[in-house]
PDB file of N, CA and C in Angstrom:
ATOM      1  N   HIS A   1     125.499 107.448  95.340  1.00  0.00           N
ATOM      2  CA  HIS A   1     125.267 108.661  95.518  1.00  0.00           C
ATOM      3  C   HIS A   1     123.667 109.780  95.539  1.00  0.00           C
ATOM      4  N   ASN A   2     123.261 109.409  94.019  1.00  0.00           N
ATOM      5  CA  ASN A   2     122.078 109.942  94.335  1.00  0.00           C
ATOM      6  C   ASN A   2     121.518 109.262  94.214  1.00  0.00           C
ATOM      7  N   LEU A   3     121.146 108.112  94.073  1.00  0.00           N
ATOM      8  CA  LEU A   3     120.399 107.333  95.571  1.00  0.00           C
ATOM      9  C   LEU A   3     119.530 107.975  96.973  1.00  0.00           C
ATOM     10  N   VAL A   4     121.319 107.825  97.313  1.00  0.00           N
ATOM     11  CA  VAL A   4     120.979 108.278  98.297  1.00  0.00           C
ATOM     12  C   VAL A   4     120.629 110.155  98.991  1.00  0.00           C
ATOM     13  N   ASN A   5     120.982 110.735  97.607  1.00  0.00           N
ATOM     14  CA  ASN A   5     120.144 112.227  98.082  1.00  0.00           C
ATOM     15  C   ASN A   5     118.188 111.653  97.830  1.00  0.00           C
ATOM     16  N   ARG A   6     118.231 111.222  96.976  1.00  0.00           N
ATOM     17  CA  ARG A   6     117.135 110.967  96.632  1.00  0.00           C
ATOM     18  C   ARG A   6     116.315 110.070  97.478  1.00  0.00           C
ATOM     19  N   ILE A   7     116.401 109.623  97.896  1.00  0.00           N
ATOM     20  CA  ILE A   7     115.907 108.377  99.131  1.00  0.00           C
ATOM     21  C   ILE A   7     115.410 110.012 100.593  1.00  0.00           C
ATOM     22  N   TYR A   8     117.058 110.404 100.909  1.00  0.00           N
ATOM     23  CA  TYR A   8     117.084 111.160 101.983  1.00  0.00           C
ATOM     24  C   TYR A   8     115.780 112.149 101.699  1.00  0.00           C
ATOM     25  N   ASP A   9     115.648 113.138 100.522  1.00  0.00           N
ATOM     26  CA  ASP A   9     114.497 113.986  99.894  1.00  0.00           C
ATOM     27  C   ASP A   9     112.906 112.959 100.567  1.00  0.00           C
ATOM     28  N   MET A  10     112.921 111.965  99.931  1.00  0.00           N
ATOM     29  CA  MET A  10     111.451 111.567 100.071  1.00  0.00           C
ATOM     30  C   MET A  10     110.722 111.549 101.562  1.00  0.00           C
ATOM     31  N   VAL A  11     112.277 110.854 102.362  1.00  0.00           N
ATOM     32  CA  VAL A  11     111.773 110.267 104.047  1.00  0.00           C
ATOM     33  C   VAL A  11     111.692 111.091 104.659  1.00  0.00           C
ATOM     34  N   LEU A  12     112.536 113.228 104.007  1.00  0.00           N
ATOM     35  CA  LEU A  12     111.890 114.059 104.659  1.00  0.00           C
ATOM     36  C   LEU A  12     110.641 114.477 104.400  1.00  0.00           C
ATOM     37  N   TYR A  13     110.712 114.730 102.645  1.00  0.00           N
ATOM     38  CA  TYR A  13     109.363 114.700 102.128  1.00  0.00           C
ATOM     39  C   TYR A  13     108.101 114.019 103.349  1.00  0.00           C
ATOM     40  N   PHE A  14     108.207 112.995 103.417  1.00  0.00           N
ATOM     41  CA  PHE A  14     106.539 112.109 104.015  1.00  0.00           C
ATOM     42  C   PHE A  14     107.017 111.390 105.665  1.00  0.00           C
ATOM     43  N   GLY A  15     107.833 112.630 106.002  1.00  0.00           N
ATOM     44  CA  GLY A  15     107.715 114.056 107.167  1.00  0.00           C
ATOM     45  C   GLY A  15     108.917 112.238 107.830  1.00  0.00           C
ATOM     46  N   PHE A  16     109.231 110.829 107.970  1.00  0.00           N
ATOM     47  CA  PHE A  16     109.741 110.492 108.350  1.00  0.00           C
ATOM     48  C   PHE A  16     110.990 111.257 109.236  1.00  0.00           C
ATOM     49  N   ILE A  17     111.590 111.629 108.964  1.00  0.00           N
ATOM     50  CA  ILE A  17     112.664 112.555 109.473  1.00  0.00           C
ATOM     51  C   ILE A  17     112.170 113.951 109.908  1.00  0.00           C
ATOM     52  N   LYS A  18     111.695 113.970 111.071  1.00  0.00           N
ATOM     53  CA  LYS A  18     111.817 115.547 111.408  1.00  0.00           C
ATOM     54  C   LYS A  18     112.234 116.584 111.999  1.00  0.00           C
ATOM     55  N   ASP A  19     113.657 116.521 111.464  1.00  0.00           N
ATOM     56  CA  ASP A  19     114.529 117.869 111.698  1.00  0.00           C
ATOM     57  C   ASP A  19     115.872 117.392 110.956  1.00  0.00           C
ATOM     58  N   SER A  20     115.952 117.946 109.706  1.00  0.00           N
ATOM     59  CA  SER A  20     116.795 118.260 108.681  1.00  0.00           C
ATOM     60  C   SER A  20     118.208 118.921 108.858  1.00  0.00           C
ATOM     61  N   THR A  21     118.261 119.279 110.123  1.00  0.00           N
ATOM     62  CA  THR A  21     119.555 119.290 111.043  1.00  0.00           C
ATOM     63  C   THR A  21     120.719 118.733 110.488  1.00  0.00           C
ATOM     64  N   ASN A  22     120.237 116.851 110.428  1.00  0.00           N
ATOM     65  CA  ASN A  22     121.547 116.353 110.529  1.00  0.00           C
ATOM     66  C   ASN A  22     121.532 115.677 109.230  1.00  0.00           C
ATOM     67  N   GLU A  23     120.919 116.440 108.184  1.00  0.00           N
ATOM     68  CA  GLU A  23     121.351 115.730 107.060  1.00  0.00           C
ATOM     69  C   GLU A  23     122.642 114.484 106.580  1.00  0.00           C
ATOM     70  N   GLN A  24     123.885 115.129 106.968  1.00  0.00           N
ATOM     71  CA  GLN A  24     124.881 114.562 106.417  1.00  0.00           C
ATOM     72  C   GLN A  24     124.749 112.830 106.859  1.00  0.00           C
ATOM     73  N   LEU A  25     124.045 113.374 108.506  1.00  0.00           N
ATOM     74  CA  LEU A  25     124.255 111.911 108.991  1.00  0.00           C
ATOM     75  C   LEU A  25     123.328 110.623 109.034  1.00  0.00           C
ATOM     76  N   VAL A  26     122.197 111.120 108.727  1.00  0.00           N
ATOM     77  CA  VAL A  26     121.082 111.085 108.003  1.00  0.00           C
ATOM     78  C   VAL A  26     121.586 110.118 106.447  1.00  0.00           C
ATOM     79  N   LYS A  27     122.506 110.805 105.564  1.00  0.00           N
ATOM     80  CA  LYS A  27     122.726 110.456 104.291  1.00  0.00           C
ATOM     81  C   LYS A  27     123.891 109.306 104.896  1.00  0.00           C
ATOM     82  N   LYS A  28     124.498 109.482 105.504  1.00  0.00           N
ATOM     83  CA  LYS A  28     125.898 108.668 105.705  1.00  0.00           C
ATOM     84  C   LYS A  28     124.727 107.077 106.029  1.00  0.00           C
ATOM     85  N   PHE A  29     124.106 106.816 106.925  1.00  0.00           N
ATOM     86  CA  PHE A  29     123.454 105.562 107.365  1.00  0.00           C
ATOM     87  C   PHE A  29     122.643 105.205 106.694  1.00  0.00           C
ATOM     88  N   PHE A  30     122.190 105.453 105.057  1.00  0.00           N
ATOM     89  CA  PHE A  30     121.268 105.160 104.125  1.00  0.00           C
ATOM     90  C   PHE A  30     122.586 104.551 103.218  1.00  0.00           C
ATOM     91  N   LYS A  31     123.807 105.108 103.328  1.00  0.00           N
ATOM     92  CA  LYS A  31     124.646 104.508 102.568  1.00  0.00           C
ATOM     93  C   LYS A  31     125.164 103.959 102.803  1.00  0.00           C
ATOM     94  N   GLN A  32     125.140 103.617 104.054  1.00  0.00           N
ATOM     95  CA  GLN A  32     126.082 102.338 105.085  1.00  0.00           C
ATOM     96  C   GLN A  32     125.200 101.021 104.641  1.00  0.00           C
ATOM     97  N   ASN A  33     124.062 101.586 105.071  1.00  0.00           N
ATOM     98  CA  ASN A  33     123.169 100.144 105.411  1.00  0.00           C
ATOM     99  C   ASN A  33     122.144  99.850 103.519  1.00  0.00           C
ATOM    100  N   LEU A  34     122.872 100.361 102.800  1.00  0.00           N
ATOM    101  CA  LEU A  34     122.619 100.326 101.469  1.00  0.00           C
ATOM    102  C   LEU A  34     123.405  98.825 100.404  1.00  0.00           C
ATOM    103  N   HIS A  35     123.542  98.607 101.666  1.00  0.00           N
ATOM    104  CA  HIS A  35     124.917  97.183 101.176  1.00  0.00           C
ATOM    105  C   HIS A  35     123.336  96.186 101.634  1.00  0.00           C
ATOM    106  N   ASN A  36     123.044  96.506 102.326  1.00  0.00           N
ATOM    107  CA  ASN A  36     122.131  95.506 103.323  1.00  0.00           C
ATOM    108  C   ASN A  36     120.937  95.244 102.753  1.00  0.00           C
ATOM    109  N   VAL A  37     120.501  93.709 101.684  1.00  0.00           N
ATOM    110  CA  VAL A  37     118.954  93.561 101.270  1.00  0.00           C
ATOM    111  C   VAL A  37     118.049  93.301 101.585  1.00  0.00           C
ATOM    112  N   GLU A  38     117.715  93.104 103.061  1.00  0.00           N
ATOM    113  CA  GLU A  38     117.260  93.158 103.563  1.00  0.00           C
ATOM    114  C   GLU A  38     116.029  94.897 104.030  1.00  0.00           C
ATOM    115  N   TYR A  39     117.426  95.054 104.306  1.00  0.00           N
ATOM    116  CA  TYR A  39     117.335  97.444 104.554  1.00  0.00           C
ATOM    117  C   TYR A  39     116.609  97.619 103.393  1.00  0.00           C
ATOM    118  N   VAL A  40     117.338  97.753 102.134  1.00  0.00           N
ATOM    119  CA  VAL A  40     116.554  97.948 101.183  1.00  0.00           C
ATOM    120  C   VAL A  40     115.352  97.415 100.660  1.00  0.00           C
ATOM    121  N   GLU A  41     114.983  95.950 100.888  1.00  0.00           N
ATOM    122  CA  GLU A  41     113.790  95.639 100.718  1.00  0.00           C
ATOM    123  C   GLU A  41     112.654  96.714 101.143  1.00  0.00           C
ATOM    124  N   SER A  42     112.824  96.834 102.111  1.00  0.00           N
ATOM    125  CA  SER A  42     112.475  97.415 103.496  1.00  0.00           C
ATOM    126  C   SER A  42     112.170  98.710 103.390  1.00  0.00           C
ATOM    127  N   LEU A  43     113.434  99.201 102.361  1.00  0.00           N
ATOM    128  CA  LEU A  43     113.049 100.766 102.324  1.00  0.00           C
ATOM    129  C   LEU A  43     112.157 100.814 101.246  1.00  0.00           C
ATOM    130  N   ALA A  44     111.815  99.834  99.552  1.00  0.00           N
ATOM    131  CA  ALA A  44     111.123  99.466  99.118  1.00  0.00           C
ATOM    132  C   ALA A  44     110.004  99.312  99.272  1.00  0.00           C
ATOM    133  N   LYS A  45     109.489  98.365 100.243  1.00  0.00           N
ATOM    134  CA  LYS A  45     108.114  98.269 100.688  1.00  0.00           C
ATOM    135  C   LYS A  45     107.624  99.569 101.517  1.00  0.00           C
ATOM    136  N   TYR A  46     108.345 100.353 102.224  1.00  0.00           N
ATOM    137  CA  TYR A  46     108.047 101.279 102.654  1.00  0.00           C
ATOM    138  C   TYR A  46     107.180 102.306 101.428  1.00  0.00           C
ATOM    139  N   PHE A  47     108.254 102.779 100.517  1.00  0.00           N
ATOM    140  CA  PHE A  47     107.692 103.656  99.708  1.00  0.00           C
ATOM    141  C   PHE A  47     106.736 103.011  98.711  1.00  0.00           C
ATOM    142  N   GLU A  48     106.550 100.702  98.749  1.00  0.00           N
ATOM    143  CA  GLU A  48     105.114 101.078  97.643  1.00  0.00           C
ATOM    144  C   GLU A  48     104.134 101.491  98.300  1.00  0.00           C
ATOM    145  N   LYS A  49     104.156 101.765  99.717  1.00  0.00           N
ATOM    146  CA  LYS A  49     103.242 101.779 100.725  1.00  0.00           C
ATOM    147  C   LYS A  49     103.053 103.439 100.387  1.00  0.00           C
ATOM    148  N   ARG A  50     103.753 104.058  99.884  1.00  0.00           N
ATOM    149  CA  ARG A  50     102.994 105.484 100.074  1.00  0.00           C
ATOM    150  C   ARG A  50     102.912 105.546  98.603  1.00  0.00           C
ATOM    151  N   LEU A  51     103.395 104.755  98.049  1.00  0.00           N
ATOM    152  CA  LEU A  51     102.667 105.274  96.295  1.00  0.00           C
ATOM    153  C   LEU A  51     101.257 104.944  96.387  1.00  0.00           C
ATOM    154  N   SER A  52     100.566 103.858  96.934  1.00  0.00           N
ATOM    155  CA  SER A  52      99.492 103.573  97.209  1.00  0.00           C
ATOM    156  C   SER A  52      99.431 104.687  97.525  1.00  0.00           C
ATOM    157  N   LYS A  53      99.084 105.160  98.648  1.00  0.00           N
ATOM    158  CA  LYS A  53      98.611 106.209  99.445  1.00  0.00           C
ATOM    159  C   LYS A  53      98.488 107.557  98.311  1.00  0.00           C
ATOM    160  N   ASN A  54      98.735 107.639  96.969  1.00  0.00           N
ATOM    161  CA  ASN A  54      99.577 108.812  96.948  1.00  0.00           C
ATOM    162  C   ASN A  54     100.116 109.264  95.100  1.00  0.00           C
ATOM    163  N   TYR A  55      98.944 108.100  94.753  1.00  0.00           N
ATOM    164  CA  TYR A  55      98.591 107.755  93.621  1.00  0.00           C
ATOM    165  C   TYR A  55      98.281 109.275  92.696  1.00  0.00           C
ATOM    166  N   LYS A  56      97.252 109.756  93.012  1.00  0.00           N
ATOM    167  CA  LYS A  56      96.961 110.953  92.295  1.00  0.00           C
ATOM    168  C   LYS A  56      97.871 111.686  91.783  1.00  0.00           C
ATOM    169  N   ASN A  57      98.849 112.125  93.197  1.00  0.00           N
ATOM    170  CA  ASN A  57      99.960 113.050  92.734  1.00  0.00           C
ATOM    171  C   ASN A  57     100.809 112.510  91.723  1.00  0.00           C
ATOM    172  N   VAL A  58     100.609 113.130  90.242  1.00  0.00           N
ATOM    173  CA  VAL A  58     101.395 112.637  89.504  1.00  0.00           C
ATOM    174  C   VAL A  58     102.683 112.759  89.465  1.00  0.00           C
ATOM    175  N   GLU A  59     102.545 113.667  89.736  1.00  0.00           N
ATOM    176  CA  GLU A  59     105.425 114.203  90.110  1.00  0.00           C
ATOM    177  C   GLU A  59     105.426 113.681  90.827  1.00  0.00           C
ATOM    178  N   LEU A  60     104.492 113.068  92.732  1.00  0.00           N
ATOM    179  CA  LEU A  60     105.037 112.108  93.630  1.00  0.00           C
ATOM    180  C   LEU A  60     105.070 110.513  92.279  1.00  0.00           C
ATOM    181  N   ARG A  61     104.035 110.097  91.991  1.00  0.00           N
ATOM    182  CA  ARG A  61     104.196 109.139  92.149  1.00  0.00           C
ATOM    183  C   ARG A  61     104.951 108.613  91.073  1.00  0.00           C
ATOM    184  N   TYR A  62     105.862 109.691  90.283  1.00  0.00           N
ATOM    185  CA  TYR A  62     106.236 109.131  88.808  1.00  0.00           C
ATOM    186  C   TYR A  62     108.177 108.739  89.740  1.00  0.00           C
ATOM    187  N   ASN A  63     108.305 109.434  90.450  1.00  0.00           N
ATOM    188  CA  ASN A  63     108.822 109.530  91.394  1.00  0.00           C
ATOM    189  C   ASN A  63     109.488 108.375  92.331  1.00  0.00           C
ATOM    190  N   LEU A  64     108.280 107.995  92.817  1.00  0.00           N
ATOM    191  CA  LEU A  64     107.698 106.893  93.669  1.00  0.00           C
ATOM    192  C   LEU A  64     108.606 105.497  92.709  1.00  0.00           C
ATOM    193  N   LYS A  65     108.184 105.665  91.802  1.00  0.00           N
ATOM    194  CA  LYS A  65     107.975 104.667  91.261  1.00  0.00           C
ATOM    195  C   LYS A  65     109.421 104.311  90.411  1.00  0.00           C
ATOM    196  N   ASP A  66     110.127 105.297  90.057  1.00  0.00           N
ATOM    197  CA  ASP A  66     111.437 105.591  89.578  1.00  0.00           C
ATOM    198  C   ASP A  66     112.660 105.316  90.974  1.00  0.00           C
ATOM    199  N   LEU A  67     112.127 105.656  91.708  1.00  0.00           N
ATOM    200  CA  LEU A  67     112.578 104.748  93.626  1.00  0.00           C
ATOM    201  C   LEU A  67     112.715 103.854  93.436  1.00  0.00           C
ATOM    202  N   ILE A  68     111.889 103.266  93.552  1.00  0.00           N
ATOM    203  CA  ILE A  68     111.124 101.538  94.224  1.00  0.00           C
ATOM    204  C   ILE A  68     111.965 100.894  92.940  1.00  0.00           C
ATOM    205  N   ASN A  69     111.179 101.539  91.553  1.00  0.00           N
ATOM    206  CA  ASN A  69     112.856 100.236  90.354  1.00  0.00           C
ATOM    207  C   ASN A  69     114.027 100.631  90.491  1.00  0.00           C
ATOM    208  N   ASP A  70     114.725 101.570  91.156  1.00  0.00           N
ATOM    209  CA  ASP A  70     116.068 101.741  91.815  1.00  0.00           C
ATOM    210  C   ASP A  70     116.168 100.918  92.952  1.00  0.00           C
ATOM    211  N   LEU A  71     115.923 100.945  93.926  1.00  0.00           N
ATOM    212  CA  LEU A  71     115.976  99.744  94.824  1.00  0.00           C
ATOM    213  C   LEU A  71     115.648  98.201  94.641  1.00  0.00           C
ATOM    214  N   ASN A  72     114.483  98.109  93.800  1.00  0.00           N
ATOM    215  CA  ASN A  72     114.677  96.803  93.211  1.00  0.00           C
ATOM    216  C   ASN A  72     115.647  96.344  91.900  1.00  0.00           C
ATOM    217  N   TYR A  73     116.369  97.564  91.401  1.00  0.00           N
ATOM    218  CA  TYR A  73     117.887  97.220  90.574  1.00  0.00           C
ATOM    219  C   TYR A  73     118.852  96.451  91.976  1.00  0.00           C
ATOM    220  N   LEU A  74     118.958  97.968  92.928  1.00  0.00           N
ATOM    221  CA  LEU A  74     120.544  97.113  93.653  1.00  0.00           C
ATOM    222  C   LEU A  74     119.691  95.686  94.087  1.00  0.00           C
ATOM    223  N   LYS A  75     118.365  95.751  95.198  1.00  0.00           N
ATOM    224  CA  LYS A  75     118.158  94.563  96.200  1.00  0.00           C
ATOM    225  C   LYS A  75     119.219  93.579  94.774  1.00  0.00           C
ATOM    226  N   GLN A  76     118.406  92.719  93.014  1.00  0.00           N
ATOM    227  CA  GLN A  76     119.121  92.076  92.593  1.00  0.00           C
ATOM    228  C   GLN A  76     120.165  92.208  92.571  1.00  0.00           C
ATOM    229  N   TYR A  77     121.379  92.798  92.460  1.00  0.00           N
ATOM    230  CA  TYR A  77     122.664  93.322  92.348  1.00  0.00           C
ATOM    231  C   TYR A  77     123.132  92.703  92.955  1.00  0.00           C
ATOM    232  N   LEU A  78     122.890  93.758  94.435  1.00  0.00           N
ATOM    233  CA  LEU A  78     123.095  92.514  95.745  1.00  0.00           C
ATOM    234  C   LEU A  78     123.197  91.152  96.683  1.00  0.00           C
ATOM    235  N   SER A  79     122.235  90.637  95.814  1.00  0.00           N
ATOM    236  CA  SER A  79     121.738  88.741  95.864  1.00  0.00           C
ATOM    237  C   SER A  79     122.441  88.554  94.728  1.00  0.00           C
TER     238      SER A  79
END
């Protein structure tokens, strides 16, 4: 559940989601798709690209690295 919130916060921060009024619907979508290894891998790659572009922001860099690590652990668990 915490992972879903962190993913939502990051995609909202990066403007991937334009409208935050459907927060519960978007979180439900993430929660359902986190059982798919390919989806988890694509999310990790998306955040890795964002990490390389936002490397100077220390707090964002830390949060992205932590999120990417958690997604990679989940991917290993699902495999």
